[in-house]
Coordinates of C-alpha atoms in Angstrom, one line a residue:
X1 CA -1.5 -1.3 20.0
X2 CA -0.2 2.1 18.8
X3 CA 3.4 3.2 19.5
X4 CA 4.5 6.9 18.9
X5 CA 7.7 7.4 16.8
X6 CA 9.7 10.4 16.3
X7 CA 11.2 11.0 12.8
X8 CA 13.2 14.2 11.4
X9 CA 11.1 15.3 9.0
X10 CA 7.7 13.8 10.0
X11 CA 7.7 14.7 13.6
X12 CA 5.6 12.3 16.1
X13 CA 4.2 9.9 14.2
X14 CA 1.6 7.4 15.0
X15 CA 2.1 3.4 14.4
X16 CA -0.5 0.8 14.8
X17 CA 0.6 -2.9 15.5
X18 CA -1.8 -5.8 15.0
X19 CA -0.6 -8.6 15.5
X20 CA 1.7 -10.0 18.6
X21 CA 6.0 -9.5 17.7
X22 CA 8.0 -12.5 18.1
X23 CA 11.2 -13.8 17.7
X24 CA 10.5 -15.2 14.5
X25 CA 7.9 -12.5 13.3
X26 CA 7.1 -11.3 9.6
X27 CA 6.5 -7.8 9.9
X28 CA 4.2 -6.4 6.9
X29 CA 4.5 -2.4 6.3
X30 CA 1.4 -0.2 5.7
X31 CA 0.8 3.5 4.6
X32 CA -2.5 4.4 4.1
X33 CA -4.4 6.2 1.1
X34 CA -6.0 9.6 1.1
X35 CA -9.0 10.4 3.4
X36 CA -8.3 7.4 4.8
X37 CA -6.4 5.5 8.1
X38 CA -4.8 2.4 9.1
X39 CA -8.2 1.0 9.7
X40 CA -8.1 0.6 6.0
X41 CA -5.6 -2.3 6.4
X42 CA -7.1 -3.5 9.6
X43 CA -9.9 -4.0 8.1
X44 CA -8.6 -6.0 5.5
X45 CA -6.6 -7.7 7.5
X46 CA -9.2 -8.8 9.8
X47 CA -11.2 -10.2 6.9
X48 CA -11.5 -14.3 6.8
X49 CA -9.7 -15.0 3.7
X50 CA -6.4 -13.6 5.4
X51 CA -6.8 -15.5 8.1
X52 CA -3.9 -17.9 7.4
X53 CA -1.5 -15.3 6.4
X54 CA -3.2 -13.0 9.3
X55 CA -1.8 -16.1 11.7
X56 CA 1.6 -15.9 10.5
X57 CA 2.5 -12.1 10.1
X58 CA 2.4 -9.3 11.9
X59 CA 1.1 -5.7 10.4
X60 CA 2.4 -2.5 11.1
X61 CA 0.5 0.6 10.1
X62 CA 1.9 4.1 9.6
X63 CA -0.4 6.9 10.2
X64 CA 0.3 10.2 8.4
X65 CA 0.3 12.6 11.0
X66 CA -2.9 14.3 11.2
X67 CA -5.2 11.8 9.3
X68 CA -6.6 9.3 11.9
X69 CA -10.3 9.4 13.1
X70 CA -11.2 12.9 14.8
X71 CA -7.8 14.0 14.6
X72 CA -7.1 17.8 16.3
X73 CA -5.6 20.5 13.9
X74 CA -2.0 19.6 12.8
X75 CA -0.4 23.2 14.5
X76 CA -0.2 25.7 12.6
X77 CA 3.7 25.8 12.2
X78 CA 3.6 22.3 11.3
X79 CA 5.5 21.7 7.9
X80 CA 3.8 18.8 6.4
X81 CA 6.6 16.7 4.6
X82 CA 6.6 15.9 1.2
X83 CA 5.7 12.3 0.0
X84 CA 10.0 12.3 -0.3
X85 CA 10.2 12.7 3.0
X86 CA 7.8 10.6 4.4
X87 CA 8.9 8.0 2.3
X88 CA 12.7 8.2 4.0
X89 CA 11.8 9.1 7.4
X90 CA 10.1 5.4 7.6
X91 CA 13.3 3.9 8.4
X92 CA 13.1 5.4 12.0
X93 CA 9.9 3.7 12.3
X94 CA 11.8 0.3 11.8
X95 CA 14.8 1.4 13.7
X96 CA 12.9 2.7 16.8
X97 CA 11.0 -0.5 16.6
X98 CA 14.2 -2.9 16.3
X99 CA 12.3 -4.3 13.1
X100 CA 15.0 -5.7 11.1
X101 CA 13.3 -6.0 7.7
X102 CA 9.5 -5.5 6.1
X103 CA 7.3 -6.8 3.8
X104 CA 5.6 -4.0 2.1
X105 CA 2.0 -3.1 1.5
X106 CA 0.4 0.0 0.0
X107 CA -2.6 1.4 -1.8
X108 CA -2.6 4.8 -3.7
X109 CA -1.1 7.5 -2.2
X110 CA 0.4 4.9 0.7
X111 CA 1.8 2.9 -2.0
X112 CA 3.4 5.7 -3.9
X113 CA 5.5 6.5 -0.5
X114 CA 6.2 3.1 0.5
X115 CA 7.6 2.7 -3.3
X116 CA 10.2 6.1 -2.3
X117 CA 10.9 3.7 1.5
X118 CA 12.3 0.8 -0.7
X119 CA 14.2 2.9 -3.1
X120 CA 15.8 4.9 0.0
X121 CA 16.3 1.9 2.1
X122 CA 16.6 -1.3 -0.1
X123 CA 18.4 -3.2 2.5
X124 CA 15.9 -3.2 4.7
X125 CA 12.6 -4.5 2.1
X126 CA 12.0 -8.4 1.3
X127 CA 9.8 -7.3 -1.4
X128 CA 6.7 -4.6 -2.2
X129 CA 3.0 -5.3 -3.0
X130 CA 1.6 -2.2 -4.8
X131 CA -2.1 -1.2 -5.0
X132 CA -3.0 1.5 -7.5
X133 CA 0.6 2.9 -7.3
X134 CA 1.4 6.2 -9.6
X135 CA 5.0 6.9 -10.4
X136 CA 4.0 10.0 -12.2
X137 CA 3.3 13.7 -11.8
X138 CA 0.1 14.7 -11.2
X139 CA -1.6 15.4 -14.6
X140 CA -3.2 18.8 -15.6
X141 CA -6.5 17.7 -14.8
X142 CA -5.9 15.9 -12.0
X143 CA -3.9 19.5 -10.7
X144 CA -6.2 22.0 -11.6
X145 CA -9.5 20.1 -9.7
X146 CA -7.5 19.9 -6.5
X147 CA -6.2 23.4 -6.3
X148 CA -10.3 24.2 -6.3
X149 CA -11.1 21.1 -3.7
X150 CA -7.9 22.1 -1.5
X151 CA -9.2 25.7 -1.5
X152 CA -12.7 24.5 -0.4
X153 CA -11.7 22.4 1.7
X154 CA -9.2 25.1 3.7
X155 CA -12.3 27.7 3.8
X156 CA -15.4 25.6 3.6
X157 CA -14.7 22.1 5.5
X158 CA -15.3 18.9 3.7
X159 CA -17.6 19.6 0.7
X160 CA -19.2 17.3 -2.1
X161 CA -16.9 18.7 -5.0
X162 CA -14.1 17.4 -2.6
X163 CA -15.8 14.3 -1.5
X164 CA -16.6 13.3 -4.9
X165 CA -12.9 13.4 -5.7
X166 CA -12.2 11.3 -2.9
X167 CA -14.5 8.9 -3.9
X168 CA -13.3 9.1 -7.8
X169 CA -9.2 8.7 -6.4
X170 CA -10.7 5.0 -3.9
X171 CA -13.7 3.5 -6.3
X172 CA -13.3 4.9 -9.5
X173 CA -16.9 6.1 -9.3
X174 CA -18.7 9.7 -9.1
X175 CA -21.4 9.4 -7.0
X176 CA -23.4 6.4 -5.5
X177 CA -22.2 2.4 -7.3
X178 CA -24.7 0.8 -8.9
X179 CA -23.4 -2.5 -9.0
X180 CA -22.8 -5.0 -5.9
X181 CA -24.1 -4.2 -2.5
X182 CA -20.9 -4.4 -0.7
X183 CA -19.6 -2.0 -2.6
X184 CA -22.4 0.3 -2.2
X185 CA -21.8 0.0 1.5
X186 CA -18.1 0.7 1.7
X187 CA -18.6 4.0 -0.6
X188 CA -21.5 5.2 2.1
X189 CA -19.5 4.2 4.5
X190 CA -16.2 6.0 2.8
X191 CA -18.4 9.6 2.8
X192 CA -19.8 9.0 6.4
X193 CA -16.5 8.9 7.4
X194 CA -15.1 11.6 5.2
X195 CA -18.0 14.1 6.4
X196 CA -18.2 13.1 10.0
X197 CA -14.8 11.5 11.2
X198 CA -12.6 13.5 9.1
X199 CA -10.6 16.8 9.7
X200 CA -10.7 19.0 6.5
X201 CA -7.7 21.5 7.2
X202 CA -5.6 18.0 7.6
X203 CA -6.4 15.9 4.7
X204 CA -6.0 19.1 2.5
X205 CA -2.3 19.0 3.5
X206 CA -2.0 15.5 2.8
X207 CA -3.9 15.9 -0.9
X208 CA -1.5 18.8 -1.5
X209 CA 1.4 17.3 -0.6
X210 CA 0.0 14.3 -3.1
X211 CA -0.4 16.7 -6.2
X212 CA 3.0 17.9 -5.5
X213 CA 4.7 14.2 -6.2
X214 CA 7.6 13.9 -7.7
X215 CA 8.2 11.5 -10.8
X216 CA 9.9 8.3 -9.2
X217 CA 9.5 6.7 -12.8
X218 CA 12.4 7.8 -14.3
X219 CA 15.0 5.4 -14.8
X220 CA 17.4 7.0 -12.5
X221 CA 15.1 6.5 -9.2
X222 CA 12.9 3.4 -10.4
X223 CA 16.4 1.4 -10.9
X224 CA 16.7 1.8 -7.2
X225 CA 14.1 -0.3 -6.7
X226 CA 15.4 -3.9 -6.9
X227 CA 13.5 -6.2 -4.4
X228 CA 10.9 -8.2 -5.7
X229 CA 7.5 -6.0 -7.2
X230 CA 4.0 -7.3 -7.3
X231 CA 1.8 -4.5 -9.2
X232 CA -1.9 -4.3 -8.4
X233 CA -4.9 -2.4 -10.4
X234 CA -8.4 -2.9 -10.8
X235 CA -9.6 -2.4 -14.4
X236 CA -12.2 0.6 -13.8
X237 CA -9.3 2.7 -11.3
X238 CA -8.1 5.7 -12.3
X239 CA -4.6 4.8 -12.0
X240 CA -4.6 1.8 -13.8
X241 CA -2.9 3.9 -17.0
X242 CA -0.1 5.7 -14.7
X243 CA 0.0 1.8 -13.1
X244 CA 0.8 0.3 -16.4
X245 CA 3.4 3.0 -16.8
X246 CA 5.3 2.3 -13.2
X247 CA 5.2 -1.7 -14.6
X248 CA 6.8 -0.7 -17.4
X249 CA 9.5 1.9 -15.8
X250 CA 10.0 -1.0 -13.5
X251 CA 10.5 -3.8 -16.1
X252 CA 13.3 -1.8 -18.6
X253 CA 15.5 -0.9 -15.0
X254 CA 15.5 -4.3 -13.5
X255 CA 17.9 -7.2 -14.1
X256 CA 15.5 -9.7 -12.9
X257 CA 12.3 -9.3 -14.9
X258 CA 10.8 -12.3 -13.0
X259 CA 10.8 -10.5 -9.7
X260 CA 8.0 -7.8 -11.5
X261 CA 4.9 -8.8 -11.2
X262 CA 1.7 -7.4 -12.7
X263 CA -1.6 -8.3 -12.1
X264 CA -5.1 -6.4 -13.4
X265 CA -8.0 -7.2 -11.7
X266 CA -11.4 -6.7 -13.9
X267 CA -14.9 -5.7 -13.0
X268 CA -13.5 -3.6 -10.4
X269 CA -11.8 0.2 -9.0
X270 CA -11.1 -0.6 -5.8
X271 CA -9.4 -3.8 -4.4
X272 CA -9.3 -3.9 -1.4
X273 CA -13.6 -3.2 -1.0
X274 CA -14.3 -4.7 -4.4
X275 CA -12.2 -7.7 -4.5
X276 CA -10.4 -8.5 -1.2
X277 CA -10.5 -12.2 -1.5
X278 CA -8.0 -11.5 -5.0
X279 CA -5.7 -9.1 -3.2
X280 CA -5.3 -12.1 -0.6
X281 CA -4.8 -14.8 -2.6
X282 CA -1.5 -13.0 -4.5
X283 CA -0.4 -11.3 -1.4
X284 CA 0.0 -15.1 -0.5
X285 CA 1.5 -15.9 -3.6
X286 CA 3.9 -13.4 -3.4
X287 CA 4.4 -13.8 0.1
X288 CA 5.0 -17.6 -0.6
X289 CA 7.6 -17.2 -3.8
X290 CA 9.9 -14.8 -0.7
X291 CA 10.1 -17.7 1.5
X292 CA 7.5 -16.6 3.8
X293 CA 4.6 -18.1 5.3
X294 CA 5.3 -21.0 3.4
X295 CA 3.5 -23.4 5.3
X296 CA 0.0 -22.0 4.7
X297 CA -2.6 -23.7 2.2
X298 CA -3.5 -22.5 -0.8
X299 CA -6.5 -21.7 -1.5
X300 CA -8.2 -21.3 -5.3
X301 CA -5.6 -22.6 -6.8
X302 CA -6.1 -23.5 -10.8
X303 CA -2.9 -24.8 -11.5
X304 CA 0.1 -26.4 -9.3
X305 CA 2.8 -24.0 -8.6
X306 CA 6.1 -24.8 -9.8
X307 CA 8.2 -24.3 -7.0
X308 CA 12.0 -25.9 -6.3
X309 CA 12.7 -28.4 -3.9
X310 CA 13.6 -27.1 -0.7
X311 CA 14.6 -28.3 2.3
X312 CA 12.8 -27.4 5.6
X313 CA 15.0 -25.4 7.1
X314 CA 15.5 -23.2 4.0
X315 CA 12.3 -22.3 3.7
X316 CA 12.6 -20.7 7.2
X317 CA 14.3 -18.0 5.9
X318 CA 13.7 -15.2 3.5
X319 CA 14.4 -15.5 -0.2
X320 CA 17.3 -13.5 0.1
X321 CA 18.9 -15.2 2.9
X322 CA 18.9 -18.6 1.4
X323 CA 21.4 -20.9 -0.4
X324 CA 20.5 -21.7 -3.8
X325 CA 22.4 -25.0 -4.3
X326 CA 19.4 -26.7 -2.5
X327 CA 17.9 -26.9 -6.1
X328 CA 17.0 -26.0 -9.4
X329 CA 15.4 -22.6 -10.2
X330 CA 15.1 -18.8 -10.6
X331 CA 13.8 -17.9 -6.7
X332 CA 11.5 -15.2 -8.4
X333 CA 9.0 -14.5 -6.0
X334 CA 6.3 -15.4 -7.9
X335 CA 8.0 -18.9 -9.5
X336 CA 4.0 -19.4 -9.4
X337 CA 2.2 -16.9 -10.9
X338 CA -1.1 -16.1 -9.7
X339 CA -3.9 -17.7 -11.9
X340 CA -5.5 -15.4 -14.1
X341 CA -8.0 -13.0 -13.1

C-alpha cells in the first residue's frame, strides 16, 4: 500500500506499508540505498527467515523522491534536499501517519539518513539497526570518481563507469562475483535494473546529494544519538573502515556502552543479498533485548540468552516504557549478544 506524504523540504514523498497497522503495531522504518527502492526491504522482508518477525511488525518504506522503478524526471525546479534534510523531514512521515514511535532500519546511504532522523527526533526512535552506515565525509577518491560518473550520468544516461560504482558502493565487487550463485544473481539482477528500470538524471541527484554528506561523527551530533545502536558490516564492504569509525564515534559519546552494538559479518559485502539469514537473526536479537516481538522463537541460537525475569505484561511494552523493579539487569538491548559470526 503506498501513501503520499508531504514534507517541507522533501516535497511529496512516497511511503510503502507492508504489513496490516494495528492497535498494537510495531512499526519498522526504512530508507533505501542508492540505485535502489523500497523493494530492497520488501524483498528482504518477504524472505522465510523473517517470517516470525515479518508476523509481528509492520514495515514502512520511505522512497526518495524520484528513485522508484520507472520514475518520470524529478522537475526541473525541484531542489533535491540534502541527506540533513531528508533525514528531519521524516518526522512528518510519522506524524501524517499517526505513528507514534519506529524501529529503525537502514542500509548505506538509507542508513546514513535514518542515523540524522534519530539524532533530530530521539523521542520518537526505540532503537536503530545500521547496515554499512558512514558517518564521514566523502573521501578524495570516493569524490573525484563521482563528479566524473554524475557528469556521465547527467549527459550520457546510465553508463558502466557509473554502474560499476554502483555495484562497488552495494557488493563490494567491480564487475561480475565469482563466488556463490545467489550472489551472482542479485548483482545481474542489480545492473538489469540499474540499466533498464532506472532514471539516470534522478539517481544522479541522489548520488550527489550523497557525496555532499555532512560528518555526523563528531561528538557534538553523534552524542545526540542515544537510543539503542546495532552496527552492521560485512567484512569485504567498502564502508566497513568508515563503519568501524561511526562504532567508535558512537561508543566515546554514549553513557550506555551496552546499548552499542557491533557486529562484522565475514565472507561477505553485502548483507542483505549475501547473508540475509544473519541480518535476521540480530534484527531479532535486537528487536528482542527492546521488548519487542518477544514472543518469537529463536532460531540458531549457540548459547542461552541471559535475559531478566519479566513479567508478561512488561514485556508488552517497549524497553523504554517499562519498570525496572521487575528484576535484575542492565535492559541493554542486546543483554544477549548475537553469537559470533
Amino acid at each position: 500500500e503506498l501513501q503520499e506524504v508531504q514534507c517541507p523540504n522533501i516535497g511529496t514523498i512516497n511511503c510503502y506499508v507492508q504489513g496490516p497497522r494495528s492497535f498494537s503495531e510495531v512499526v519498522v522504518l526504512t530508507v533505501h540505498d542508492l540505485g535502489c527502492d523500497h523493494t530492497m526491504y520488501v524483498d528482504f522482508v518477504e524472505r522465510p527467515s523473517m517470517k516470525q518477525i515479518r508476523d509481528r511488525t509492520v514495515w514502512l518504506h520511505v522512497i526518495i523522491p524520484g528513485q522508484g522503478k520507472d520514475a518520470p524526471d524529478l522537475p526541473s525546479d525541484y531542489q533535491f534536499p540534502t541527506m540533513q534534510q531528508i533525514g528531519e523531514d521524516l518526522i512528518h512521515v510519522l506524524d501524517q501517519l499517526k505513528i507514534k514511535e519506529v524501529v529503525c532500519f537502514g542500509e548505506g546511504a538509507g542508513a546514513n539518513i535514518l542515523a540524522r532522523f534519530a539524532m533530530a527526533h530521539i523521542e520518537r526512535v526505540l532503537g536503530v539497526v545500521l547496515l554499512h552506515c558512514t558517518g564521514t565525509t566523502a573521501g578524495f577518491l570516493e569524490a573525484v570518481k563521482d563528479k566524473v560518473i554524475g557528469w556521465k550520468l547527467d549527459h550520457a544516461g546510465m553508463n558502466p563507469t557509473a554502474e560499476a560504482y554502483l555495484v562497488l558502493h552495494r557488493f563490494g565487487i567491480f564487475g561480475k562475483a565469482e563466488d556463490q550463485q545467489e550472489l551472482k544473481n542479485a548483482i545481474e539482477n542489480y545492473q538489469e535494473l540499474l540499466r533498464t528500470k532506472t532514471n539516470p538524471k534522478n539517481l544522479k541527484k541522489f548520488v550527489e546529494t550523497f557525496l555532499r554528506r555532512t560528518n555526523i561523527a563528531e561528538s557534538s551530533k553523534i552524542s545526540k544519538l542515544k537510543c539503542p545502536v546495532l552496527l552492521m558490516t560485512g567484512q569485504k564492504s567498502v564502508f566497513t573502515n568508515t563503519t568501524h569509525t561511526l562504532h567508535q564515534s558512537i561508543v566515546k559519546t554514549c553513557q550506555d556502552k551496552a546499548k552499542v552494538e557491533f557486529i562484522e559479518v565475514a565472507g561477505t559485502a553485502n548483507l542483505l543479498e549475501g547473508r540475509p539469514e544473519k541480518v535476521a537473526e540480530c534484527l531479532q536479537y535486537f528487536m528482542q533485548g527492546l521488548g519487542l516481538v518477544s514472543s518469537v522463537p529463536m532460531h540458531h541460537v549457540t548459547r542461552p540468552p541471559r535475559l531478566r525475569s519479566l513479567s508478561m505484561e512488561e514485556y508488552d511494552k517497549p524497553l523504554r516504557n517499562r519498570s525496572m523493579s521487575g528484576g535484575s539487569g542492565t535492559g541493554s538491548p542486546l543483554s544477549s549478544s548475537p553469537p559470533n559470526v
